[in-house]
């Protein structure tokens, strides 16, 4: 649970108003009470653990601001080679088209999906750390991806022609092969190597330049690791790295350093 999730509460409130315009006070209390109780428990836990109800323990991010130029953030989240939702998830294109189809058939759902998309993109587009870090693709926009997939389904359902079916299948297959290499090999391997070659510019280049982005460079990394795995000494070296690291293991914080070390075995 992250504090930024609250930006979606007004979206669902608007949806409920459209779906059930005759809601009375007791209905809103029934819906809002569990949310309020959960929020109170989370605030209490934060206060006990971190000394402040709105603090979630991410000290480095507690004082972040919304200083990113909105045009840059929106472009980065939607179309940039390093973080673009529409590149890493091609089905999202059909989802955006499907919103217009959905508006004619199920307007409350169309409003819900569209508002969720707009609010998430604008909010995180202005956020100082809009990239989300070294993650694969736009992690901040993942909550809206199911909405776009449902909208793509509505687009197909409205006219299940052969070309629409083919287009949907093609979008799914392209998305599968775009994301498959990140499942096969940790994409941090490429970013670490890139950061060592160009420590001052690697992050911007990996996000904004297609030839340097993980979406292009991850498959070569997979082939590199596959070639290394065929060498007789690769697996013994991995076992030795794990054994050596476990000898000096000092707690859960060492897990990340172990995984990073294994990237180079």
Coordinates of C-alpha atoms in Angstrom, one line a residue:
X1 CA 0.0 0.0 0.0
X2 CA 1.5 3.4 -1.0
X3 CA 0.1 6.8 -0.1
X4 CA -0.1 7.7 -3.7
X5 CA -3.0 5.3 -4.2
X6 CA -5.4 7.8 -2.7
X7 CA -5.4 9.7 -6.0
X8 CA -7.7 6.9 -7.3
X9 CA -10.4 7.4 -4.6
X10 CA -12.1 10.4 -6.3
X11 CA -12.1 8.4 -9.6
X12 CA -14.1 5.5 -8.0
X13 CA -16.4 8.0 -6.2
X14 CA -17.3 9.5 -9.6
X15 CA -17.9 6.1 -11.0
X16 CA -20.2 5.2 -8.1
X17 CA -22.2 8.4 -8.6
X18 CA -22.6 7.6 -12.3
X19 CA -23.5 4.0 -11.7
X20 CA -25.8 4.6 -8.7
X21 CA -27.0 8.2 -8.8
X22 CA -29.6 7.4 -6.0
X23 CA -27.1 6.3 -3.4
X24 CA -28.1 7.4 0.0
X25 CA -25.9 8.3 3.0
X26 CA -25.9 4.8 4.4
X27 CA -24.5 3.4 1.2
X28 CA -21.6 5.9 1.2
X29 CA -20.9 5.1 4.8
X30 CA -20.9 1.4 4.0
X31 CA -18.4 1.9 1.3
X32 CA -16.3 4.6 3.0
X33 CA -16.0 3.0 6.4
X34 CA -13.7 0.1 5.4
X35 CA -11.5 2.5 3.5
X36 CA -11.3 4.9 6.5
X37 CA -10.6 2.0 8.9
X38 CA -7.8 0.6 6.7
X39 CA -6.4 4.1 6.2
X40 CA -6.4 4.7 10.0
X41 CA -4.6 1.4 10.7
X42 CA -2.0 2.2 8.1
X43 CA -1.5 5.7 9.5
X44 CA -1.2 4.1 13.0
X45 CA 1.4 1.6 11.8
X46 CA 3.4 4.4 10.1
X47 CA 3.3 6.5 13.3
X48 CA 4.5 3.6 15.4
X49 CA 7.2 2.5 13.0
X50 CA 8.4 5.7 11.4
X51 CA 7.2 8.5 13.8
X52 CA 4.7 10.1 11.4
X53 CA 1.3 8.9 10.0
X54 CA 2.0 9.9 6.3
X55 CA 5.5 8.4 6.4
X56 CA 5.9 5.0 4.7
X57 CA 9.6 4.5 5.5
X58 CA 10.9 5.6 2.1
X59 CA 13.2 8.3 3.6
X60 CA 14.8 9.3 0.4
X61 CA 11.5 10.0 -1.2
X62 CA 9.7 11.8 1.7
X63 CA 10.5 15.2 0.4
X64 CA 10.1 14.7 -3.3
X65 CA 8.2 17.3 -5.3
X66 CA 6.3 17.7 -8.6
X67 CA 8.8 19.6 -10.6
X68 CA 9.0 17.6 -13.8
X69 CA 7.8 19.5 -16.9
X70 CA 4.4 17.9 -17.6
X71 CA 5.2 17.5 -21.3
X72 CA 8.4 15.6 -20.5
X73 CA 6.7 13.4 -17.9
X74 CA 3.7 12.5 -20.1
X75 CA 5.9 11.8 -23.1
X76 CA 8.2 9.7 -20.9
X77 CA 5.4 7.6 -19.4
X78 CA 3.6 7.0 -22.6
X79 CA 6.0 7.0 -25.5
X80 CA 9.7 7.1 -24.4
X81 CA 11.8 4.0 -25.3
X82 CA 12.7 3.4 -21.7
X83 CA 9.4 3.8 -19.9
X84 CA 6.6 4.3 -22.5
X85 CA 3.4 2.4 -21.6
X86 CA 2.3 2.4 -25.3
X87 CA 5.6 0.7 -26.3
X88 CA 6.0 -1.8 -23.6
X89 CA 2.3 -2.7 -23.7
X90 CA 1.0 -2.4 -27.3
X91 CA -2.5 -3.5 -26.3
X92 CA -2.8 -0.2 -24.6
X93 CA -3.3 1.4 -28.0
X94 CA -6.4 -0.7 -28.6
X95 CA -7.5 0.1 -25.1
X96 CA -7.4 3.8 -25.8
X97 CA -9.5 3.3 -29.0
X98 CA -11.8 1.0 -27.0
X99 CA -12.6 3.8 -24.6
X100 CA -14.7 5.5 -27.3
X101 CA -16.5 2.2 -28.0
X102 CA -17.1 1.7 -24.3
X103 CA -18.5 5.2 -23.9
X104 CA -21.4 4.3 -26.2
X105 CA -22.2 1.0 -24.4
X106 CA -21.1 1.4 -20.8
X107 CA -20.5 5.1 -20.1
X108 CA -19.9 4.8 -16.4
X109 CA -17.1 2.3 -17.0
X110 CA -15.7 4.4 -19.8
X111 CA -15.5 7.4 -17.5
X112 CA -13.9 5.3 -14.8
X113 CA -11.2 4.0 -17.2
X114 CA -10.6 7.4 -18.8
X115 CA -10.3 9.3 -15.5
X116 CA -8.0 6.7 -14.0
X117 CA -5.8 7.0 -17.1
X118 CA -5.7 10.8 -17.1
X119 CA -5.2 11.2 -13.4
X120 CA -2.4 8.6 -13.2
X121 CA -0.6 10.0 -16.2
X122 CA -0.8 13.7 -15.1
X123 CA 0.0 12.9 -11.5
X124 CA 3.1 10.8 -12.2
X125 CA 4.0 12.9 -15.2
X126 CA 4.7 15.8 -12.9
X127 CA 6.3 13.7 -10.2
X128 CA 10.0 14.3 -9.6
X129 CA 10.8 10.5 -9.9
X130 CA 8.4 9.8 -12.7
X131 CA 10.6 7.1 -14.1
X132 CA 10.1 4.9 -11.0
X133 CA 13.8 3.9 -10.9
X134 CA 15.5 1.0 -12.7
X135 CA 12.2 -0.9 -13.1
X136 CA 11.3 -2.4 -16.4
X137 CA 8.8 -0.1 -18.1
X138 CA 6.4 2.4 -16.5
X139 CA 5.7 0.7 -13.1
X140 CA 3.6 3.7 -11.9
X141 CA 1.1 3.1 -14.7
X142 CA 0.6 -0.6 -14.1
X143 CA -2.7 0.0 -12.1
X144 CA -4.4 1.4 -15.2
X145 CA -3.3 -1.3 -17.6
X146 CA -6.1 -3.7 -16.7
X147 CA -8.6 -0.9 -17.5
X148 CA -7.1 -0.5 -20.9
X149 CA -7.1 -4.3 -21.5
X150 CA -10.9 -4.3 -20.6
X151 CA -11.4 -1.4 -23.0
X152 CA -9.6 -3.3 -25.8
X153 CA -11.9 -6.2 -25.1
X154 CA -14.9 -3.9 -25.5
X155 CA -13.5 -2.7 -28.8
X156 CA -13.3 -6.2 -30.1
X157 CA -16.7 -7.2 -28.7
X158 CA -18.4 -4.3 -30.5
X159 CA -17.3 -5.7 -33.8
X160 CA -15.6 -9.1 -33.6
X161 CA -14.3 -9.0 -37.2
X162 CA -11.3 -11.0 -38.4
X163 CA -9.1 -8.0 -38.7
X164 CA -9.9 -6.8 -35.2
X165 CA -9.2 -10.3 -33.8
X166 CA -5.9 -10.4 -35.7
X167 CA -4.9 -6.9 -34.5
X168 CA -5.6 -7.8 -30.9
X169 CA -3.7 -11.1 -31.2
X170 CA -0.8 -9.2 -32.8
X171 CA -0.7 -6.6 -30.0
X172 CA -0.6 -9.4 -27.4
X173 CA 2.2 -11.3 -29.2
X174 CA 4.3 -8.2 -29.7
X175 CA 3.9 -7.3 -26.1
X176 CA 4.8 -10.8 -25.1
X177 CA 8.1 -10.7 -27.0
X178 CA 8.9 -7.2 -25.9
X179 CA 8.6 -8.2 -22.2
X180 CA 9.9 -11.8 -22.4
X181 CA 13.6 -10.9 -22.2
X182 CA 13.1 -9.1 -18.9
X183 CA 11.6 -12.3 -17.5
X184 CA 14.5 -14.4 -18.7
X185 CA 17.3 -12.1 -17.5
X186 CA 17.3 -9.3 -14.9
X187 CA 17.4 -6.1 -17.0
X188 CA 19.6 -4.5 -14.3
X189 CA 22.5 -6.4 -15.9
X190 CA 22.4 -4.2 -18.9
X191 CA 21.8 -1.0 -16.9
X192 CA 24.7 -1.7 -14.5
X193 CA 27.1 -2.2 -17.5
X194 CA 25.8 0.9 -19.2
X195 CA 26.2 3.0 -16.0
X196 CA 29.8 1.9 -15.8
X197 CA 30.4 3.0 -19.4
X198 CA 28.7 6.3 -19.2
X199 CA 28.0 7.2 -15.5
X200 CA 26.9 10.7 -16.2
X201 CA 24.4 10.2 -19.0
X202 CA 23.3 6.5 -19.0
X203 CA 20.0 7.1 -17.2
X204 CA 18.7 9.7 -19.6
X205 CA 20.1 7.8 -22.6
X206 CA 18.5 4.5 -21.6
X207 CA 15.1 6.3 -21.1
X208 CA 15.0 8.7 -24.1
X209 CA 17.2 7.2 -26.8
X210 CA 15.8 4.1 -28.5
X211 CA 19.2 2.5 -29.4
X212 CA 20.2 2.7 -25.7
X213 CA 16.9 1.6 -24.1
X214 CA 16.3 -1.7 -22.4
X215 CA 13.6 -2.5 -24.9
X216 CA 16.3 -2.8 -27.6
X217 CA 19.2 -3.9 -25.5
X218 CA 17.6 -6.6 -23.4
X219 CA 17.5 -9.3 -26.0
X220 CA 21.2 -9.1 -26.7
X221 CA 21.7 -9.4 -23.0
X222 CA 19.6 -12.6 -23.0
X223 CA 21.8 -14.1 -25.7
X224 CA 24.9 -13.0 -23.8
X225 CA 23.7 -14.8 -20.7
X226 CA 22.6 -17.8 -22.6
X227 CA 26.1 -18.1 -24.1
X228 CA 27.7 -17.8 -20.7
X229 CA 25.5 -20.5 -19.3
X230 CA 26.9 -23.0 -21.7
X231 CA 30.4 -22.6 -20.4
X232 CA 31.4 -25.4 -18.0
X233 CA 32.7 -23.0 -15.3
X234 CA 29.6 -20.8 -15.1
X235 CA 27.4 -22.7 -12.7
X236 CA 30.3 -23.6 -10.3
X237 CA 31.2 -19.9 -10.3
X238 CA 27.6 -19.0 -9.4
X239 CA 27.6 -21.6 -6.5
X240 CA 30.9 -20.2 -5.2
X241 CA 29.5 -16.6 -5.3
X242 CA 26.4 -17.7 -3.3
X243 CA 28.5 -19.6 -0.8
X244 CA 30.9 -16.7 -0.3
X245 CA 28.1 -14.3 0.1
X246 CA 26.2 -16.4 2.6
X247 CA 29.3 -16.6 4.7
X248 CA 29.1 -12.9 5.3
X249 CA 25.3 -12.6 5.3
X250 CA 24.1 -10.0 7.8
X251 CA 20.4 -9.8 7.2
X252 CA 17.6 -9.2 4.6
X253 CA 19.4 -6.1 3.2
X254 CA 22.1 -8.4 1.8
X255 CA 19.7 -10.1 -0.6
X256 CA 19.8 -7.2 -3.1
X257 CA 23.6 -7.1 -3.0
X258 CA 23.7 -10.9 -3.6
X259 CA 21.4 -10.7 -6.6
X260 CA 23.5 -7.8 -8.0
X261 CA 26.7 -9.8 -7.6
X262 CA 25.2 -12.8 -9.4
X263 CA 24.4 -10.6 -12.4
X264 CA 28.1 -10.7 -13.2
X265 CA 28.8 -14.4 -12.5

